[in-house]
Amino acid sequence: MITFHILTLFPEMFTSPFSQGVLGRAKDRGIVKLSFYNIRDYAQGRHKSVDDYPYGGGNGMLMMYEPISLALGAVESATGTGVADHVILLSPQGKLLTQAITQNLASSEHIVLISGRYEGVDNRVTEHLVSSEISIGDYVVSGGELPAMVLIDAVSRCVSGVLGSDKSASNDSHSQGLLEYPQYTRPSTIDGHSVPEVLLSGNHAEIEQWRLGQALKRTRDVRPDLLPDA
């Protein structure tokens, strides 16, 4: 089982995405577990403030160090295992999430995900509390909740038993460094468009060769940057 400990100001955002589909079934079967920690619950003072103005001036507000630190302490107390395998801050400044990273994370028992908000977090969180920063792309969204959902889904797919067949994830785009080959289903002809003949031949060696060729072509046409590492 893999457990994701999610530190967020909006835990209710995660309810619907993980109550159905592949992840919903994985939760029901006890393969994936989600634990939520509302960062505001660990804020100090009468107003339970979780953000403040940045030193030196600038636009917006920053999430404060202390509530995040206290929430991490609650995670450690709850698990009884001390520091988690990975403490990840979802951040536009982070390392780009890749299939290789998700496959590596899938072997973890406990992963902590910190969902930032506002203009970001006090940099001492990055310097002293997290093991890595991860970004889901070269763009900015309003908070770390959506990136956390993407990471949870991508990592969970690599956990044994989550998908109907463990081989399914190994054929996904990026699993072997290439984009996935085209796929078709019945009927074999519709609106004048036919399935490639090789897929109807029953010759599995030729089908595999065709699929590899198509994966290479698609990668070359759409993501040529992937080819040197494929």
XYZ file of N, CA and C in Angstrom:
690
model
N 0.841 -1.201 0.000
C 0.000 0.000 0.000
C 0.872 1.244 0.000
N 0.415 2.256 -0.700
C 1.092 3.544 -0.695
C 0.147 4.582 -0.103
N 0.672 5.426 0.781
C -0.138 6.459 1.421
C 0.382 7.834 1.018
N -0.523 8.659 0.525
C -0.213 10.050 0.216
C -0.752 10.925 1.347
N 0.134 11.690 1.963
C -0.257 12.631 3.013
C -0.262 14.022 2.377
N -1.445 14.624 2.286
C -1.608 15.850 1.520
C -1.828 17.022 2.448
N -0.908 17.993 2.407
C -1.014 19.216 3.178
C -1.592 20.289 2.261
N -2.757 20.826 2.630
C -3.469 21.731 1.739
C -4.384 22.646 2.541
N -4.752 23.755 1.943
C -5.763 24.632 2.527
C -7.164 24.253 2.052
N -7.249 23.390 1.049
C -8.541 23.037 0.461
C -8.668 21.520 0.271
N -8.737 20.756 1.354
C -8.835 19.292 1.231
C -10.074 18.837 0.488
N -11.143 19.650 0.509
C -12.383 19.245 -0.160
C -12.215 19.174 -1.678
N -11.192 19.822 -2.217
C -10.962 19.763 -3.661
C -10.651 18.345 -4.137
N -10.157 17.495 -3.253
C -9.719 16.159 -3.637
C -10.835 15.114 -3.590
N -12.005 15.489 -3.079
C -13.054 14.502 -2.831
C -13.534 13.819 -4.102
N -14.017 14.588 -5.057
C -14.597 13.998 -6.266
C -13.585 13.281 -7.152
N -12.415 13.871 -7.448
C -11.489 13.199 -8.368
C -11.057 11.808 -7.917
N -11.025 11.579 -6.613
C -10.521 10.299 -6.121
C -11.617 9.420 -5.513
N -12.866 9.718 -5.842
C -13.969 8.897 -5.331
C -14.497 7.948 -6.389
N -13.928 7.988 -7.591
C -14.439 7.157 -8.677
C -13.301 6.734 -9.597
N -13.609 5.876 -10.560
C -12.608 5.452 -11.523
C -11.529 4.570 -10.910
N -10.376 4.552 -11.573
C -9.270 3.690 -11.165
C -8.831 3.984 -9.739
N -8.675 5.270 -9.409
C -8.205 5.624 -8.064
C -9.257 5.332 -7.001
N -10.527 5.534 -7.341
C -11.589 5.207 -6.390
C -11.571 3.732 -6.032
N -11.387 2.884 -7.042
C -11.338 1.435 -6.781
C -10.086 1.070 -5.994
N -8.965 1.710 -6.314
C -7.726 1.419 -5.584
C -7.857 1.800 -4.115
N -8.533 2.906 -3.831
C -8.772 3.303 -2.437
C -9.665 2.280 -1.733
N -10.733 1.876 -2.400
C -11.661 0.916 -1.802
C -10.976 -0.404 -1.483
N -10.002 -0.777 -2.293
C -9.302 -2.049 -2.096
C -8.100 -1.911 -1.173
N -7.840 -0.707 -0.684
C -6.757 -0.509 0.266
C -5.374 -0.472 -0.343
N -5.281 -0.303 -1.663
C -3.971 -0.249 -2.310
C -3.385 1.160 -2.211
N -4.261 2.151 -2.307
C -3.860 3.560 -2.206
C -4.658 4.206 -1.083
N -3.971 4.972 -0.259
C -4.639 5.684 0.832
C -4.285 7.165 0.758
N -5.277 8.015 0.999
C -5.075 9.456 1.032
C -5.395 9.976 2.427
N -4.459 10.732 3.000
C -4.679 11.366 4.304
C -4.510 12.871 4.125
N -5.427 13.642 4.679
C -5.418 15.082 4.469
C -5.130 15.834 5.760
N -4.362 16.902 5.619
C -4.002 17.766 6.735
C -4.262 19.199 6.291
N -5.280 19.824 6.900
C -5.587 21.212 6.566
C -4.560 22.118 7.240
N -3.747 22.781 6.445
C -2.652 23.593 6.985
C -3.179 24.658 7.941
N -4.384 25.147 7.690
C -4.928 26.192 8.567
C -5.169 25.674 9.981
N -5.378 24.382 10.134
C -5.579 23.811 11.462
C -4.328 23.935 12.322
N -3.192 24.174 11.691
C -1.927 24.256 12.427
C -1.406 25.692 12.514
N -2.235 26.636 12.089
C -1.862 28.052 12.181
C -2.042 28.544 13.613
N -1.208 29.471 14.014
C -1.239 30.001 15.368
C -2.007 31.333 15.407
N -2.415 31.745 16.585
C -3.069 33.039 16.754
C -4.567 32.974 16.554
N -5.226 34.059 16.939
C -6.687 34.118 16.910
C -7.242 34.020 15.495
N -6.522 34.566 14.523
C -7.026 34.622 13.158
C -6.590 33.429 12.302
N -5.772 32.535 12.864
C -5.332 31.352 12.138
C -4.716 31.716 10.778
N -3.854 32.710 10.790
C -3.243 33.179 9.547
C -2.225 32.156 9.038
N -2.264 31.896 7.747
C -1.310 30.981 7.130
C -0.397 31.694 6.140
N -0.630 32.999 5.932
C 0.163 33.747 4.957
C 0.540 35.102 5.525
N 1.587 35.696 4.938
C 2.048 37.008 5.383
C 2.785 37.677 4.222
N 3.073 38.984 4.392
C 3.778 39.736 3.359
C 5.233 39.292 3.274
N 5.813 39.285 2.072
C 7.223 38.905 1.941
C 8.154 40.013 2.400
N 9.257 39.647 3.051
C 10.289 40.616 3.367
C 10.842 41.194 2.073
N 11.125 42.491 2.104
C 11.684 43.147 0.929
C 10.636 43.667 -0.032
N 9.365 43.415 0.281
C 8.300 43.885 -0.590
C 8.045 42.943 -1.747
N 7.054 43.278 -2.521
C 6.695 42.448 -3.664
C 5.203 42.204 -3.707
N 4.767 41.601 -4.799
C 3.336 41.354 -4.981
C 2.889 40.104 -4.226
N 1.660 40.159 -3.721
C 1.058 38.975 -3.138
C 1.572 38.627 -1.755
N 1.135 37.465 -1.294
C 1.454 36.965 0.037
C 2.149 35.608 -0.085
N 2.861 35.250 0.984
C 3.551 33.965 1.029
C 2.969 33.102 2.144
N 2.909 31.805 1.901
C 2.520 30.895 2.968
C 3.653 30.838 3.990
N 3.283 30.815 5.254
C 4.253 30.891 6.338
C 4.868 29.516 6.635
N 6.052 29.552 7.200
C 6.807 28.338 7.513
C 6.156 27.527 8.619
N 5.755 28.184 9.706
C 5.359 27.457 10.913
C 4.165 26.529 10.721
N 3.051 26.973 10.097
C 1.927 26.042 9.942
C 2.287 24.799 9.139
N 3.124 24.963 8.128
C 3.544 23.819 7.321
C 4.427 22.890 8.143
N 5.333 23.461 8.928
C 6.206 22.667 9.775
C 5.413 21.865 10.797
N 4.416 22.498 11.408
C 3.592 21.808 12.397
C 2.747 20.711 11.751
N 2.248 20.969 10.532
C 1.477 19.947 9.829
C 2.347 18.741 9.500
N 3.593 18.990 9.114
C 4.524 17.887 8.855
C 4.787 17.088 10.133
N 4.862 17.783 11.254
C 5.017 17.093 12.531
C 3.838 16.184 12.827
N 2.634 16.620 12.427
C 1.435 15.803 12.630
C 1.485 14.552 11.749
N 2.033 14.692 10.549
C 2.175 13.530 9.671
C 3.103 12.505 10.311
N 4.228 12.978 10.825
C 5.194 12.071 11.442
C 4.590 11.363 12.655
N 3.786 12.102 13.426
C 3.140 11.487 14.588
C 2.115 10.452 14.166
N 1.387 10.750 13.096
C 0.331 9.843 12.641
C 0.891 8.549 12.075
N 2.004 8.645 11.359
C 2.572 7.451 10.731
C 3.405 6.641 11.699
N 3.993 7.325 12.675
C 4.856 6.640 13.626
C 6.146 6.150 13.019
N 6.451 6.643 11.809
C 7.654 6.183 11.116
C 8.691 7.281 10.949
N 8.456 8.422 11.592
C 9.395 9.521 11.421
C 9.208 10.180 10.079
N 10.286 10.589 9.451
C 10.225 11.303 8.186
C 9.721 10.374 7.089
N 8.838 10.885 6.218
C 8.306 10.090 5.115
C 9.384 9.841 4.070
N 9.096 8.887 3.171
C 10.050 8.567 2.107
C 10.366 9.802 1.265
N 9.321 10.573 0.969
C 9.485 11.783 0.159
C 8.573 12.869 0.710
N 9.102 14.070 0.852
C 8.306 15.245 1.195
C 8.438 16.194 0.012
N 7.358 16.353 -0.737
C 7.410 17.042 -2.018
C 6.577 18.314 -1.966
N 7.178 19.410 -2.392
C 6.459 20.666 -2.568
C 6.100 20.803 -4.042
N 4.811 20.934 -4.332
C 4.384 21.172 -5.703
C 4.622 22.645 -6.013
N 5.467 22.906 -7.013
C 5.926 24.272 -7.253
C 6.313 24.471 -8.714
N 6.021 25.647 -9.284
C 6.466 25.937 -10.654
C 7.984 25.955 -10.785
N 8.693 26.109 -9.667
C 10.158 26.107 -9.691
C 10.749 24.702 -9.589
N 9.884 23.694 -9.486
C 10.366 22.344 -9.253
C 10.848 21.633 -10.499
N 11.399 20.457 -10.286
C 11.824 19.587 -11.372
C 10.592 19.051 -12.087
N 10.649 18.988 -13.403
C 9.497 18.569 -14.187
C 9.154 17.104 -13.903
N 7.882 16.841 -13.620
C 7.417 15.483 -13.362
C 7.519 14.648 -14.633
N 8.141 13.488 -14.532
C 8.293 12.580 -15.664
C 7.814 11.192 -15.271
N 7.671 10.326 -16.263
C 7.267 8.948 -15.988
C 8.308 8.237 -15.142
N 9.574 8.548 -15.374
C 10.639 7.924 -14.580
C 10.498 8.292 -13.108
N 10.140 9.543 -12.815
C 9.955 9.972 -11.433
C 8.752 9.265 -10.817
N 7.656 9.164 -11.561
C 6.466 8.511 -11.008
C 6.744 7.038 -10.709
N 7.493 6.370 -11.582
C 7.823 4.966 -11.353
C 8.700 4.796 -10.119
N 9.605 5.734 -9.901
C 10.457 5.686 -8.717
C 9.643 5.928 -7.441
N 8.732 6.891 -7.489
C 7.919 7.204 -6.317
C 6.960 6.073 -5.967
N 6.574 5.282 -6.959
C 5.578 4.233 -6.741
C 6.036 3.159 -5.768
N 7.332 3.071 -5.530
C 7.841 2.069 -4.586
C 7.851 2.585 -3.149
N 7.388 3.799 -2.934
C 7.392 4.407 -1.598
C 6.212 3.915 -0.764
N 6.380 3.997 0.546
C 5.288 3.652 1.457
C 4.513 4.897 1.872
N 5.237 5.990 2.105
C 4.611 7.248 2.510
C 5.189 8.391 1.681
N 4.305 9.185 1.084
C 4.705 10.378 0.336
C 3.909 11.558 0.868
N 4.604 12.626 1.240
C 3.955 13.850 1.698
C 3.962 14.853 0.549
N 2.793 15.430 0.270
C 2.662 16.439 -0.780
C 2.189 17.749 -0.158
N 2.959 18.803 -0.374
C 2.607 20.124 0.139
C 2.065 20.959 -1.013
N 0.800 21.381 -0.878
C 0.161 22.184 -1.916
C 0.263 23.661 -1.547
N 1.100 24.378 -2.268
C 1.269 25.799 -2.000
C 0.106 26.621 -2.533
N 0.039 27.850 -2.081
C -0.976 28.809 -2.547
C -0.363 30.202 -2.566
N -1.156 31.171 -2.978
C -0.741 32.571 -3.040
C 0.466 32.722 -3.965
N 1.447 33.515 -3.555
C 2.640 33.717 -4.390
C 3.698 32.644 -4.165
N 3.413 31.711 -3.275
C 4.378 30.664 -2.981
C 4.514 30.454 -1.489
N 5.627 29.852 -1.062
C 5.849 29.569 0.353
C 7.174 30.186 0.795
N 7.280 30.421 2.069
C 8.541 30.862 2.664
C 9.643 29.892 2.224
N 10.722 30.410 1.681
C 11.749 29.551 1.086
C 12.417 28.627 2.106
N 12.269 28.914 3.383
C 12.828 28.022 4.395
C 12.119 26.670 4.406
N 10.873 26.624 3.888
C 10.199 25.341 3.708
C 10.973 24.499 2.706
N 11.333 25.123 1.593
C 12.097 24.425 0.554
C 13.477 24.025 1.056
N 14.119 24.899 1.799
C 15.487 24.669 2.237
C 15.596 23.601 3.317
N 14.580 23.504 4.189
C 14.747 22.678 5.391
C 13.678 21.604 5.620
N 12.543 21.679 4.924
C 11.458 20.747 5.233
C 11.164 19.741 4.123
N 11.490 20.055 2.892
C 11.107 19.166 1.796
C 12.324 18.461 1.215
N 12.075 17.321 0.584
C 13.156 16.586 -0.066
C 13.271 16.947 -1.539
N 12.180 17.454 -2.123
C 12.236 17.859 -3.524
C 11.055 18.753 -3.858
N 11.215 19.513 -4.934
C 10.138 20.297 -5.523
C 9.807 19.687 -6.873
N 8.521 19.590 -7.188
C 8.106 19.015 -8.464
C 7.083 19.931 -9.132
N 7.258 20.106 -10.431
C 6.343 20.886 -11.266
C 5.702 19.951 -12.282
N 4.451 20.221 -12.658
C 3.803 19.407 -13.683
C 3.913 20.035 -15.062
N 4.592 21.167 -15.183
C 4.753 21.780 -16.503
C 5.212 23.220 -16.406
N 5.587 23.766 -17.524
C 6.099 25.132 -17.568
C 4.961 26.132 -17.694
N 4.132 26.154 -16.679
C 3.020 27.093 -16.581
C 2.640 27.195 -15.115
N 1.765 28.132 -14.786
C 1.392 28.361 -13.391
C -0.114 28.176 -13.231
N -0.504 27.420 -12.201
C -1.908 27.292 -11.834
C -2.096 27.953 -10.464
N -3.346 28.015 -10.012
C -3.653 28.830 -8.835
C -3.208 28.232 -7.505
N -2.833 26.980 -7.502
C -2.383 26.365 -6.261
C -1.827 24.987 -6.531
N -1.308 24.361 -5.485
C -0.666 23.067 -5.640
C -1.606 21.883 -5.620
N -2.915 22.123 -5.431
C -3.848 21.012 -5.341
C -3.965 20.243 -6.658
N -4.158 20.957 -7.762
C -4.272 20.267 -9.053
C -2.984 19.521 -9.412
N -1.797 20.131 -9.267
C -0.571 19.358 -9.494
C -0.457 18.141 -8.578
N -0.895 18.267 -7.329
C -0.851 17.123 -6.414
C -1.742 15.991 -6.918
N -2.916 16.340 -7.441
C -3.810 15.322 -7.987
C -3.169 14.610 -9.172
N -2.518 15.380 -10.040
C -1.850 14.786 -11.202
C -0.771 13.816 -10.740
N 0.041 14.247 -9.771
C 1.115 13.382 -9.277
C 0.554 12.113 -8.640
N -0.483 12.244 -7.827
C -1.073 11.079 -7.167
C -1.586 10.079 -8.199
N -2.279 10.580 -9.202
C -2.819 9.697 -10.231
C -1.698 9.008 -11.003
N -0.695 9.789 -11.418
C 0.402 9.235 -12.216
C 1.208 8.206 -11.429
N 1.479 8.488 -10.167
C 2.235 7.551 -9.339
C 1.413 6.296 -9.051
N 0.135 6.478 -8.737
C -0.712 5.335 -8.376
C -0.840 4.345 -9.518
N -0.847 4.831 -10.755
C -0.940 3.931 -11.906
C 0.237 2.959 -11.969
N 1.344 3.344 -11.362
C 2.543 2.500 -11.380
C 2.602 1.539 -10.197
N 1.631 1.635 -9.292
C 1.592 0.754 -8.126
C 0.909 -0.552 -8.507
N 1.515 -1.655 -8.171
C 0.978 -2.966 -8.536
C -0.432 -3.157 -7.989
N -1.339 -3.595 -8.857
C -2.702 -3.873 -8.454
C -3.674 -2.750 -8.705
N -3.183 -1.550 -9.000
C -4.084 -0.411 -9.211
C -4.815 -0.547 -10.541
N -4.094 -0.882 -11.603
C -4.709 -1.083 -12.907
C -5.156 -2.535 -13.053
N -6.016 -2.779 -14.033
C -6.498 -4.133 -14.258
C -5.372 -5.105 -14.547
N -4.342 -4.623 -15.250
C -3.159 -5.422 -15.534
C -1.932 -4.566 -15.283
N -0.943 -5.124 -14.590
C 0.276 -4.365 -14.321
C 1.031 -4.038 -15.598
N 0.730 -4.768 -16.689
C 1.391 -4.493 -17.961
C 0.843 -3.232 -18.628
N -0.343 -2.784 -18.200
C -0.965 -1.631 -18.839
C -0.081 -0.391 -18.729
N 0.451 -0.139 -17.551
C 1.274 1.052 -17.350
C 2.574 0.977 -18.140
N 3.082 -0.246 -18.350
C 4.359 -0.375 -19.064
C 4.227 -0.036 -20.534
N 2.984 -0.013 -21.052
C 2.757 0.341 -22.448
C 2.334 1.782 -22.637
N 2.162 2.517 -21.554
C 1.755 3.923 -21.651
C 2.812 4.754 -22.366
N 2.360 5.905 -22.896
C 3.320 6.869 -23.424
C 4.344 7.198 -22.349
N 5.601 7.367 -22.755
C 6.729 7.751 -21.901
C 7.310 6.603 -21.086
N 6.591 5.476 -20.952
C 7.116 4.392 -20.122
C 8.426 3.849 -20.673
N 8.536 3.784 -22.006
C 9.767 3.312 -22.637
C 10.510 4.460 -23.319
N 10.130 5.682 -22.988
C 10.783 6.838 -23.593
C 10.140 7.304 -24.876
N 9.115 6.581 -25.355
C 8.426 6.935 -26.595
C 6.953 7.228 -26.307
N 6.300 7.960 -27.222
C 4.860 8.107 -27.146
C 4.205 6.807 -27.589
N 3.018 6.561 -27.078
C 2.348 5.298 -27.373
C 1.896 5.232 -28.828
N 1.892 4.050 -29.387
C 1.456 3.821 -30.764
C -0.063 4.016 -30.886
N -0.591 4.249 -32.110
C -2.036 4.388 -32.313
C -2.757 3.082 -32.010
N -3.989 3.197 -31.513
C -4.790 2.008 -31.225
C -6.198 2.172 -31.798
N -6.840 1.057 -32.094
C -8.151 1.061 -32.737
C -9.022 -0.021 -32.113
N -10.352 0.145 -32.243
C -11.282 -0.875 -31.784
C -12.377 -1.072 -32.823
N -13.331 -1.957 -32.572
C -14.374 -2.272 -33.539
C -15.338 -1.099 -33.754
N -15.917 -1.010 -34.965
C -15.780 -1.892 -36.129
C -14.486 -1.618 -36.892
N -14.118 -2.522 -37.764
C -12.859 -2.373 -38.495
C -12.927 -1.265 -39.539
N -14.143 -0.917 -39.988
C -14.326 0.202 -40.924
C -15.532 1.013 -40.482
N -15.363 2.322 -40.418
C -16.477 3.202 -40.052
C -16.275 4.541 -40.739
N -17.356 5.048 -41.342
C -17.312 6.307 -42.100
C -16.206 6.288 -43.145
N -15.940 5.120 -43.700
C -14.932 4.994 -44.737
C -13.504 4.930 -44.219
N -13.320 4.921 -42.904
C -11.992 4.874 -42.301
C -11.732 3.468 -41.762
N -10.636 2.845 -42.223
C -10.352 1.452 -41.874
C -9.188 1.336 -40.906
N -9.234 0.293 -40.120
C -8.119 -0.057 -39.238
C -6.961 -0.558 -40.111
N -5.709 -0.206 -39.779
C -4.572 -0.734 -40.544
C -4.630 -2.253 -40.660
N -4.388 -2.753 -41.861
C -4.529 -4.171 -42.148
C -3.670 -5.055 -41.239
N -2.485 -4.573 -40.878
C -1.579 -5.399 -40.079
C -2.207 -5.793 -38.750
N -3.071 -4.936 -38.198
C -3.686 -5.231 -36.915
C -4.748 -6.315 -37.024
N -5.199 -6.586 -38.244
C -6.203 -7.622 -38.459
C -5.578 -8.932 -38.918
N -4.261 -8.933 -39.072
C -3.579 -10.080 -39.670
C -3.408 -11.260 -38.724
N -3.372 -11.000 -37.434
C -3.112 -12.066 -36.477
C -1.646 -12.410 -36.342
N -0.784 -11.722 -37.097
C 0.661 -11.954 -37.024
C 1.240 -11.052 -35.935
N 1.459 -11.616 -34.759
C 1.846 -10.801 -33.605
C 3.232 -10.179 -33.756
N 4.126 -10.874 -34.442
C 5.464 -10.314 -34.659
C 5.380 -9.068 -35.536
N 4.577 -9.136 -36.604
C 4.414 -7.982 -37.483
C 3.685 -6.850 -36.765
N 2.718 -7.214 -35.934
C 1.984 -6.186 -35.178
C 2.926 -5.444 -34.240
N 3.775 -6.168 -33.521
C 4.719 -5.527 -32.611
C 5.692 -4.629 -33.371
N 6.141 -5.096 -34.539
C 7.048 -4.286 -35.349
C 6.350 -3.013 -35.825
N 5.080 -3.152 -36.244
C 4.304 -1.983 -36.679
C 4.117 -0.992 -35.531
N 3.801 -1.512 -34.359
C 3.583 -0.642 -33.200
C 4.841 0.139 -32.832
N 5.983 -0.532 -32.861
C 7.237 0.153 -32.569
C 7.507 1.238 -33.595
N 7.294 0.912 -34.870
C 7.504 1.907 -35.915
C 6.587 3.108 -35.758
N 5.328 2.850 -35.406
C 4.380 3.942 -35.213
C 4.727 4.784 -33.984
N 5.194 4.127 -32.923
C 5.608 4.866 -31.723
C 6.788 5.780 -32.040
N 7.741 5.269 -32.807
C 8.893 6.088 -33.210
C 8.451 7.248 -34.085
N 7.554 6.989 -35.035
C 7.080 8.047 -35.925
C 6.334 9.120 -35.147
N 5.427 8.688 -34.263
C 4.648 9.660 -33.493
C 5.564 10.503 -32.601
N 6.547 9.861 -31.987
C 7.478 10.588 -31.131
C 8.304 11.571 -31.949
N 8.762 11.131 -33.118
C 9.538 12.008 -33.995
C 8.722 13.224 -34.433
N 7.437 13.003 -34.746
C 6.594 14.083 -35.257
C 6.135 15.040 -34.164
N 5.854 14.495 -32.977
C 5.229 15.309 -31.923
C 6.217 15.732 -30.835
N 7.086 14.814 -30.413
C 8.036 15.102 -29.328
C 9.438 14.624 -29.702
N 10.063 15.217 -30.718
C 11.392 14.760 -31.111
C 12.432 14.907 -30.023
N 12.162 15.753 -29.033
C 13.099 15.938 -27.933
C 13.270 14.677 -27.087
N 12.309 13.754 -27.186
C 12.380 12.523 -26.406
C 13.293 11.471 -27.024
N 13.522 11.548 -28.328
C 14.221 10.480 -29.028
C 15.641 10.201 -28.530
N 16.449 11.223 -28.185
C 17.814 10.905 -27.757
C 17.885 10.006 -26.531
N 16.856 10.054 -25.663
C 16.867 9.242 -24.443
C 16.013 7.992 -24.561
N 15.361 7.801 -25.703
C 14.437 6.679 -25.848
C 15.214 5.372 -25.980
